[in-house]
PDB file of C-alpha atoms in Angstrom:
ATOM      1  CA  MET A  63      -6.402   4.214 -17.960  1.00 61.00           C
ATOM      2  CA  SER A  64      -5.627   4.392 -14.283  1.00 77.00           C
ATOM      3  CA  ALA A  65      -4.196   1.467 -12.692  1.00 75.00           C
ATOM      4  CA  TYR A  66      -6.785   1.689  -9.932  1.00 91.00           C
ATOM      5  CA  ALA A  67      -9.758   2.838 -12.112  1.00 93.00           C
ATOM      6  CA  VAL A  68     -11.756  -0.385 -11.108  1.00 95.00           C
ATOM      7  CA  THR A  69     -10.393  -0.880  -7.713  1.00 94.00           C
ATOM      8  CA  ALA A  70     -10.938   2.713  -6.680  1.00 94.00           C
ATOM      9  CA  LEU A  71     -14.680   2.012  -6.777  1.00 94.00           C
ATOM     10  CA  PHE A  72     -14.728  -0.518  -4.070  1.00 94.00           C
ATOM     11  CA  TYR A  73     -11.694  -0.051  -2.236  1.00 94.00           C
ATOM     12  CA  ASP A  74     -12.935   1.321   1.020  1.00 94.00           C
ATOM     13  CA  ALA A  75     -15.990  -0.828   1.109  1.00 92.00           C
ATOM     14  CA  ILE A  76     -13.812  -4.019   0.936  1.00 90.00           C
ATOM     15  CA  ALA A  77     -10.424  -3.012   2.265  1.00 88.00           C
ATOM     16  CA  GLY A  78     -11.641  -0.637   5.158  1.00 83.00           C
ATOM     17  CA  ASP A  79     -12.100  -3.281   7.781  1.00 82.00           C
ATOM     18  CA  GLN A  80      -9.011  -5.382   6.628  1.00 83.00           C
ATOM     19  CA  ARG A  81      -6.760  -2.414   6.627  1.00 88.00           C
ATOM     20  CA  ALA A  82      -7.801  -1.302   9.899  1.00 90.00           C
ATOM     21  CA  ALA A  83      -5.488  -3.668  11.893  1.00 91.00           C
ATOM     22  CA  VAL A  84      -2.553  -2.924   9.645  1.00 92.00           C
ATOM     23  CA  ASP A  85      -2.932   0.765   9.916  1.00 92.00           C
ATOM     24  CA  GLN A  86      -3.072   0.295  13.661  1.00 92.00           C
ATOM     25  CA  LYS A  87       0.287  -1.447  13.540  1.00 94.00           C
ATOM     26  CA  LEU A  88       1.657   1.089  11.290  1.00 95.00           C
ATOM     27  CA  ALA A  89       0.647   3.924  13.921  1.00 94.00           C
ATOM     28  CA  SER A  90       1.892   2.035  16.757  1.00 95.00           C
ATOM     29  CA  ALA A  91       5.322   1.749  15.116  1.00 97.00           C
ATOM     30  CA  LEU A  92       5.815   5.367  15.241  1.00 97.00           C
ATOM     31  CA  GLN A  93       5.351   5.577  18.892  1.00 96.00           C
ATOM     32  CA  GLY A  94       8.086   7.296  20.900  1.00 95.00           C
ATOM     33  CA  LEU A  95       9.128   9.646  18.082  1.00 96.00           C
ATOM     34  CA  ASP A  96       8.942  13.367  17.981  1.00 94.00           C
ATOM     35  CA  LEU A  97       6.564  13.831  15.096  1.00 97.00           C
ATOM     36  CA  THR A  98       5.872  17.417  15.605  1.00 95.00           C
ATOM     37  CA  ALA A  99       9.106  18.767  14.295  1.00 96.00           C
ATOM     38  CA  HIS A 100       8.779  17.679  10.681  1.00 98.00           C
ATOM     39  CA  PRO A 101       5.830  16.290   8.737  1.00 98.00           C
ATOM     40  CA  VAL A 102       5.099  12.429   8.248  1.00 98.00           C
ATOM     41  CA  VAL A 103       4.898  11.072   4.862  1.00 98.00           C
ATOM     42  CA  ASP A 104       2.409   8.632   3.820  1.00 98.00           C
ATOM     43  CA  ILE A 105       3.937   6.907   0.773  1.00 98.00           C
ATOM     44  CA  GLY A 106       1.033   5.819  -1.557  1.00 97.00           C
ATOM     45  CA  ALA A 107      -1.736   7.028   0.506  1.00 98.00           C
ATOM     46  CA  GLY A 108      -4.407   5.500  -1.725  1.00 96.00           C
ATOM     47  CA  THR A 109      -7.853   6.567  -0.356  1.00 97.00           C
ATOM     48  CA  GLY A 110      -6.575   7.783   2.848  1.00 97.00           C
ATOM     49  CA  LEU A 111      -7.242   4.899   5.202  1.00 96.00           C
ATOM     50  CA  THR A 112      -3.704   5.005   6.689  1.00 97.00           C
ATOM     51  CA  THR A 113      -3.497   8.759   6.429  1.00 97.00           C
ATOM     52  CA  ALA A 114      -6.641   9.163   8.746  1.00 97.00           C
ATOM     53  CA  ALA A 115      -5.382   6.455  11.014  1.00 96.00           C
ATOM     54  CA  ILE A 116      -2.117   8.197  11.616  1.00 97.00           C
ATOM     55  CA  ALA A 117      -3.777  11.469  12.026  1.00 97.00           C
ATOM     56  CA  ALA A 118      -6.164  10.136  14.589  1.00 97.00           C
ATOM     57  CA  ALA A 119      -3.402   8.525  16.620  1.00 97.00           C
ATOM     58  CA  TYR A 120      -1.213  11.695  16.506  1.00 97.00           C
ATOM     59  CA  ARG A 121      -3.203  14.695  16.787  1.00 95.00           C
ATOM     60  CA  GLN A 122      -0.530  17.428  16.481  1.00 93.00           C
ATOM     61  CA  ILE A 123       1.327  16.342  13.454  1.00 97.00           C
ATOM     62  CA  LYS A 124       1.313  17.251   9.854  1.00 98.00           C
ATOM     63  CA  ILE A 125       0.967  14.605   7.222  1.00 98.00           C
ATOM     64  CA  VAL A 126       2.042  14.561   3.546  1.00 98.00           C
ATOM     65  CA  ALA A 127      -0.009  12.156   1.667  1.00 98.00           C
ATOM     66  CA  VAL A 128       1.532  11.206  -1.476  1.00 98.00           C
ATOM     67  CA  GLU A 129      -0.613   9.348  -4.053  1.00 98.00           C
ATOM     68  CA  PRO A 130       0.144   9.111  -7.854  1.00 97.00           C
ATOM     69  CA  ASP A 131      -2.952   7.352  -9.105  1.00 97.00           C
ATOM     70  CA  PRO A 132      -5.665   9.649 -10.161  1.00 97.00           C
ATOM     71  CA  ALA A 133      -8.429   7.126  -9.625  1.00 96.00           C
ATOM     72  CA  MET A 134      -7.725   6.929  -5.840  1.00 97.00           C
ATOM     73  CA  ARG A 135      -7.177  10.765  -5.143  1.00 97.00           C
ATOM     74  CA  PRO A 136     -10.684  11.629  -5.380  1.00 97.00           C
ATOM     75  CA  ALA A 137     -11.551   9.408  -2.388  1.00 97.00           C
ATOM     76  CA  LEU A 138      -8.388  10.716  -0.611  1.00 98.00           C
ATOM     77  CA  MET A 139      -9.463  14.385  -1.167  1.00 98.00           C
ATOM     78  CA  THR A 140     -12.956  13.611  -0.122  1.00 98.00           C
ATOM     79  CA  ARG A 141     -11.843  12.004   3.169  1.00 98.00           C
ATOM     80  CA  VAL A 142      -9.519  14.792   4.066  1.00 98.00           C
ATOM     81  CA  TRP A 143     -11.988  17.599   2.923  1.00 98.00           C
ATOM     82  CA  SER A 144     -14.681  16.272   4.746  1.00 98.00           C
ATOM     83  CA  SER A 145     -12.710  16.523   8.094  1.00 98.00           C
ATOM     84  CA  SER A 146     -12.045  20.171   9.312  1.00 97.00           C
ATOM     85  CA  ASP A 147      -9.210  18.722  11.266  1.00 97.00           C
ATOM     86  CA  LEU A 148      -7.599  16.791   8.294  1.00 98.00           C
ATOM     87  CA  ARG A 149      -8.052  19.775   6.092  1.00 97.00           C
ATOM     88  CA  GLN A 150      -5.674  21.527   8.338  1.00 98.00           C
ATOM     89  CA  ARG A 151      -3.135  18.883   8.739  1.00 98.00           C
ATOM     90  CA  VAL A 152      -2.756  16.761   5.519  1.00 98.00           C
ATOM     91  CA  SER A 153      -1.275  18.111   2.137  1.00 98.00           C
ATOM     92  CA  ILE A 154      -1.929  15.813  -0.950  1.00 98.00           C
ATOM     93  CA  LEU A 155       0.785  15.519  -3.532  1.00 98.00           C
ATOM     94  CA  PRO A 156      -0.367  14.016  -6.939  1.00 98.00           C
ATOM     95  CA  MET A 157       2.675  12.126  -8.088  1.00 98.00           C
ATOM     96  CA  SER A 158       5.207   9.239  -7.180  1.00 97.00           C
ATOM     97  CA  VAL A 159       7.201   9.936  -3.814  1.00 98.00           C
ATOM     98  CA  LEU A 160      10.182   9.794  -5.950  1.00 98.00           C
ATOM     99  CA  LEU A 161       9.258  12.889  -7.876  1.00 98.00           C
ATOM    100  CA  ALA A 162       7.460  14.607  -4.926  1.00 98.00           C
ATOM    101  CA  PRO A 163       8.466  17.942  -3.510  1.00 98.00           C
ATOM    102  CA  LEU A 164       9.069  16.707  -0.029  1.00 98.00           C
ATOM    103  CA  PRO A 165      10.141  18.861   2.902  1.00 97.00           C
ATOM    104  CA  PRO A 166      13.995  18.765   3.472  1.00 97.00           C
ATOM    105  CA  LEU A 167      13.314  16.956   6.695  1.00 98.00           C
ATOM    106  CA  ILE A 168      10.593  14.512   7.620  1.00 98.00           C
ATOM    107  CA  SER A 169       9.956  13.045  11.017  1.00 98.00           C
ATOM    108  CA  ALA A 170       8.833   9.603   9.689  1.00 98.00           C
ATOM    109  CA  ALA A 171       7.407   7.865   6.647  1.00 98.00           C
ATOM    110  CA  VAL A 172       4.856   4.847   6.198  1.00 98.00           C
ATOM    111  CA  ALA A 173       4.347   2.713   3.097  1.00 98.00           C
ATOM    112  CA  SER A 174       1.006   0.746   3.511  1.00 95.00           C
ATOM    113  CA  ALA A 175       0.231  -1.590   0.483  1.00 92.00           C
ATOM    114  CA  SER A 176       2.355   0.299  -1.739  1.00 96.00           C
ATOM    115  CA  LEU A 177       5.861  -1.082  -1.889  1.00 97.00           C
ATOM    116  CA  VAL A 178       4.678  -3.728  -4.405  1.00 97.00           C
ATOM    117  CA  HIS A 179       4.505  -1.042  -7.011  1.00 97.00           C
ATOM    118  CA  PHE A 180       8.335  -0.213  -6.748  1.00 98.00           C
ATOM    119  CA  ASP A 181      10.603  -2.156  -9.050  1.00 98.00           C
ATOM    120  CA  PRO A 182      14.147  -2.748  -7.709  1.00 97.00           C
ATOM    121  CA  ALA A 183      15.750   0.427  -9.241  1.00 98.00           C
ATOM    122  CA  GLN A 184      12.836   2.566  -7.834  1.00 98.00           C
ATOM    123  CA  ARG A 185      13.306   0.776  -4.378  1.00 98.00           C
ATOM    124  CA  GLN A 186      16.924   1.816  -4.425  1.00 97.00           C
ATOM    125  CA  ARG A 187      16.034   5.262  -5.108  1.00 98.00           C
ATOM    126  CA  LEU A 188      13.339   5.077  -2.185  1.00 98.00           C
ATOM    127  CA  TRP A 189      15.949   4.017   0.332  1.00 98.00           C
ATOM    128  CA  THR A 190      18.279   6.755  -0.734  1.00 97.00           C
ATOM    129  CA  LEU A 191      15.444   9.314  -0.444  1.00 98.00           C
ATOM    130  CA  LEU A 192      14.570   8.133   2.965  1.00 98.00           C
ATOM    131  CA  ASP A 193      18.190   8.233   4.140  1.00 97.00           C
ATOM    132  CA  GLU A 194      18.446  11.760   2.832  1.00 97.00           C
ATOM    133  CA  ARG A 195      15.120  13.104   4.190  1.00 98.00           C
ATOM    134  CA  LEU A 196      14.516  11.327   7.590  1.00 98.00           C
ATOM    135  CA  ALA A 197      15.568  13.506  10.477  1.00 97.00           C
ATOM    136  CA  PRO A 198      17.973  12.259  12.925  1.00 96.00           C
ATOM    137  CA  GLY A 199      16.125   9.592  14.974  1.00 95.00           C
ATOM    138  CA  GLY A 200      13.365   9.403  12.244  1.00 97.00           C
ATOM    139  CA  ARG A 201      11.720   6.077  11.068  1.00 98.00           C
ATOM    140  CA  ALA A 202      10.025   4.516   8.227  1.00 98.00           C
ATOM    141  CA  VAL A 203       7.577   1.784   8.523  1.00 98.00           C
ATOM    142  CA  ILE A 204       7.238  -0.412   5.447  1.00 98.00           C
ATOM    143  CA  GLU A 205       4.429  -3.023   5.105  1.00 97.00           C
ATOM    144  CA  ILE A 206       5.303  -6.222   3.225  1.00 97.00           C
ATOM    145  CA  GLN A 207       2.564  -7.634   1.201  1.00 94.00           C
ATOM    146  CA  CYS A 208       4.107 -10.211  -1.203  1.00 94.00           C
ATOM    147  CA  PRO A 209       7.236 -11.779   0.110  1.00 97.00           C
ATOM    148  CA  VAL A 210       7.370 -14.372  -2.450  1.00 97.00           C
ATOM    149  CA  ALA A 211       6.180 -14.986  -6.249  1.00 97.00           C
ATOM    150  CA  GLU A 212       3.702 -17.741  -6.083  1.00 97.00           C
ATOM    151  CA  ASP A 213       0.564 -19.055  -7.640  1.00 98.00           C
ATOM    152  CA  ILE A 214      -2.503 -18.429  -5.492  1.00 97.00           C
ATOM    153  CA  ALA A 215      -6.093 -19.896  -6.346  1.00 98.00           C
ATOM    154  CA  GLU A 216      -8.972 -17.605  -6.672  1.00 97.00           C
ATOM    155  CA  THR A 217     -10.778 -16.987  -3.333  1.00 97.00           C
ATOM    156  CA  CYS A 218     -13.170 -14.513  -1.966  1.00 96.00           C
ATOM    157  CA  ILE A 219     -11.342 -11.749   0.018  1.00 94.00           C
ATOM    158  CA  GLY A 220     -14.345  -9.694   1.183  1.00 94.00           C
ATOM    159  CA  ILE A 221     -18.158  -8.903   0.853  1.00 95.00           C
ATOM    160  CA  ALA A 222     -19.594  -5.543   1.696  1.00 95.00           C
ATOM    161  CA  GLN A 223     -23.083  -4.524   1.967  1.00 95.00           C
ATOM    162  CA  VAL A 224     -24.229  -1.200   1.177  1.00 95.00           C
ATOM    163  CA  GLY A 225     -28.163  -0.835   1.422  1.00 96.00           C
ATOM    164  CA  ASP A 226     -29.518  -3.568  -0.681  1.00 97.00           C
ATOM    165  CA  VAL A 227     -26.486  -4.125  -2.856  1.00 97.00           C
ATOM    166  CA  SER A 228     -23.766  -6.437  -1.968  1.00 97.00           C
ATOM    167  CA  TYR A 229     -20.207  -6.307  -3.386  1.00 96.00           C
ATOM    168  CA  GLU A 230     -17.972  -9.330  -3.476  1.00 97.00           C
ATOM    169  CA  THR A 231     -14.431  -9.329  -4.299  1.00 96.00           C
ATOM    170  CA  ARG A 232     -12.474 -12.231  -5.571  1.00 97.00           C
ATOM    171  CA  ALA A 233      -8.478 -12.606  -5.901  1.00 97.00           C
ATOM    172  CA  SER A 234      -5.935 -14.878  -7.344  1.00 98.00           C
ATOM    173  CA  ALA A 235      -2.235 -14.608  -8.326  1.00 98.00           C
ATOM    174  CA  GLU A 236       0.137 -16.058 -10.888  1.00 98.00           C
ATOM    175  CA  ARG A 237       3.828 -16.129 -10.471  1.00 98.00           C
ATOM    176  CA  VAL A 238       5.431 -14.319 -13.324  1.00 98.00           C
ATOM    177  CA  ASN A 239       9.098 -14.933 -12.383  1.00 98.00           C
ATOM    178  CA  GLU A 240      11.035 -14.780  -9.223  1.00 97.00           C
ATOM    179  CA  GLN A 241      10.507 -10.970  -8.729  1.00 97.00           C
ATOM    180  CA  GLN A 242       7.042 -10.528 -10.091  1.00 98.00           C
ATOM    181  CA  GLN A 243       3.449 -11.720  -9.473  1.00 97.00           C
ATOM    182  CA  ARG A 244       0.272 -10.921 -11.334  1.00 98.00           C
ATOM    183  CA  TRP A 245      -2.891 -10.392  -9.118  1.00 97.00           C
ATOM    184  CA  ARG A 246      -6.241 -10.677 -10.935  1.00 97.00           C
ATOM    185  CA  ILE A 247      -9.078  -9.041  -8.875  1.00 96.00           C
ATOM    186  CA  SER A 248     -12.795  -9.340  -9.767  1.00 97.00           C
ATOM    187  CA  TYR A 249     -15.586  -7.381  -8.295  1.00 97.00           C
ATOM    188  CA  VAL A 250     -19.364  -8.629  -8.534  1.00 97.00           C
ATOM    189  CA  SER A 251     -22.306  -6.377  -7.459  1.00 97.00           C
ATOM    190  CA  ARG A 252     -25.603  -7.935  -6.714  1.00 98.00           C
ATOM    191  CA  LEU A 253     -29.053  -6.531  -5.889  1.00 98.00           C
ATOM    192  CA  ARG A 254     -30.825  -8.929  -3.610  1.00 93.00           C
ATOM    193  CA  GLY A 255     -28.874 -11.561  -5.338  1.00 91.00           C
ATOM    194  CA  ASP A 256     -29.232 -10.686  -9.026  1.00 97.00           C
ATOM    195  CA  VAL A 257     -25.911  -9.758 -10.678  1.00 98.00           C
ATOM    196  CA  LEU A 258     -25.931  -5.923 -11.390  1.00 98.00           C
ATOM    197  CA  GLU A 259     -22.310  -5.593 -12.610  1.00 97.00           C
ATOM    198  CA  ARG A 260     -18.954  -7.797 -13.035  1.00 97.00           C
ATOM    199  CA  LEU A 261     -15.792  -5.939 -13.191  1.00 97.00           C
ATOM    200  CA  GLN A 262     -12.168  -7.354 -13.228  1.00 96.00           C
ATOM    201  CA  THR A 263      -8.676  -5.761 -13.087  1.00 96.00           C
ATOM    202  CA  ASP A 264      -5.056  -7.050 -12.692  1.00 95.00           C
ATOM    203  CA  TYR A 265      -1.706  -5.743 -11.289  1.00 93.00           C
ATOM    204  CA  LEU A 266       1.798  -6.806 -11.993  1.00 96.00           C
ATOM    205  CA  CYS A 267       3.369  -6.520  -8.518  1.00 97.00           C
ATOM    206  CA  TRP A 268       6.976  -6.770  -7.383  1.00 98.00           C
ATOM    207  CA  VAL A 269       7.622  -9.102  -4.595  1.00 98.00           C
ATOM    208  CA  LEU A 270      10.129  -8.404  -1.623  1.00 98.00           C
ATOM    209  CA  SER A 271      10.501 -10.181   1.691  1.00 97.00           C
ATOM    210  CA  CYS A 272      11.604  -8.591   4.990  1.00 97.00           C
ATOM    211  CA  GLU A 273      14.914 -10.025   4.760  1.00 97.00           C
ATOM    212  CA  ASP A 274      15.569  -8.770   1.276  1.00 97.00           C
ATOM    213  CA  LEU A 275      14.425  -5.465   2.107  1.00 97.00           C
ATOM    214  CA  LEU A 276      16.749  -5.292   4.898  1.00 97.00           C
ATOM    215  CA  ALA A 277      19.747  -6.380   2.703  1.00 96.00           C
ATOM    216  CA  GLU A 278      18.693  -3.676   0.058  1.00 97.00           C
ATOM    217  CA  VAL A 279      19.106  -0.852   2.716  1.00 97.00           C
ATOM    218  CA  SER A 280      22.015  -2.259   4.357  1.00 93.00           C
ATOM    219  CA  GLU A 281      24.514   0.249   2.180  1.00 88.00           C
ATOM    220  CA  THR A 282      22.420   3.152   3.187  1.00 94.00           C
ATOM    221  CA  GLY A 283      22.538   4.945   6.630  1.00 92.00           C
ATOM    222  CA  LEU A 284      19.383   3.424   7.738  1.00 96.00           C
ATOM    223  CA  THR A 285      19.328   0.527  10.172  1.00 94.00           C
ATOM    224  CA  GLY A 286      16.377  -1.865  10.132  1.00 95.00           C
ATOM    225  CA  SER A 287      14.248  -4.685  11.827  1.00 96.00           C
ATOM    226  CA  SER A 288      11.228  -6.627  10.870  1.00 96.00           C
ATOM    227  CA  ASP A 289       8.148  -7.482  13.031  1.00 91.00           C
ATOM    228  CA  GLY A 290       5.822  -9.784  11.173  1.00 92.00           C
ATOM    229  CA  ASN A 291       4.889  -8.003   8.028  1.00 94.00           C
ATOM    230  CA  LEU A 292       6.444  -4.730   8.784  1.00 97.00           C
ATOM    231  CA  VAL A 293       9.843  -3.486   8.459  1.00 98.00           C
ATOM    232  CA  VAL A 294      10.928  -0.633  10.731  1.00 98.00           C
ATOM    233  CA  LEU A 295      13.983   1.462   9.265  1.00 98.00           C
ATOM    234  CA  GLU A 296      15.723   4.060  11.352  1.00 97.00           C
ATOM    235  CA  LYS A 297      18.037   6.904  10.754  1.00 92.00           C
TER     236      LYS A 297
END
């Protein structure tokens, strides 16, 4: 079963507003670059929230949206296909960025809510890939979600209302070891207060702080800096 088989059902309803501020920061971090010479790569595009935000901010660019999870891609395809503009500018690749047939050169790359799925060896391959593919002066912007492995008590992270049905999402986390954290996400659908459905899923995530990320890329040709929960890598 897809890792996001449950989450994909509710992702936009719950995460749409929450991700908007992050996506705006990601898009703003690309300012000043010539993004028209080569495509921008969205690493782990999910349902396309970040893809659409970047496309809206930079109207003349091409985007390669890389999404390996088959449960998330239908929403990504629907978002792209439903816009005549995105349909001309966004290419969807159905695999890990480490296996994707990327262009020889890219202007930039963004990774929103996706780095947690790369283990240490895969991250080293990612940094090498970015070093090889980013055009001179290019930039990669990486969101840090889980800087440390820790226990987090269950809390409500969002409630969305669609017609008469509400969707509540609750999340908790458990420290597995120094490098890993397991998140448990539950979704409850209610019709005027009566429970229609309860679903639950969990993810084993890899943690990484901004400082540790910068240390990992220090042996590549990339230089980096951090700004809050974003790391900006430059060629």
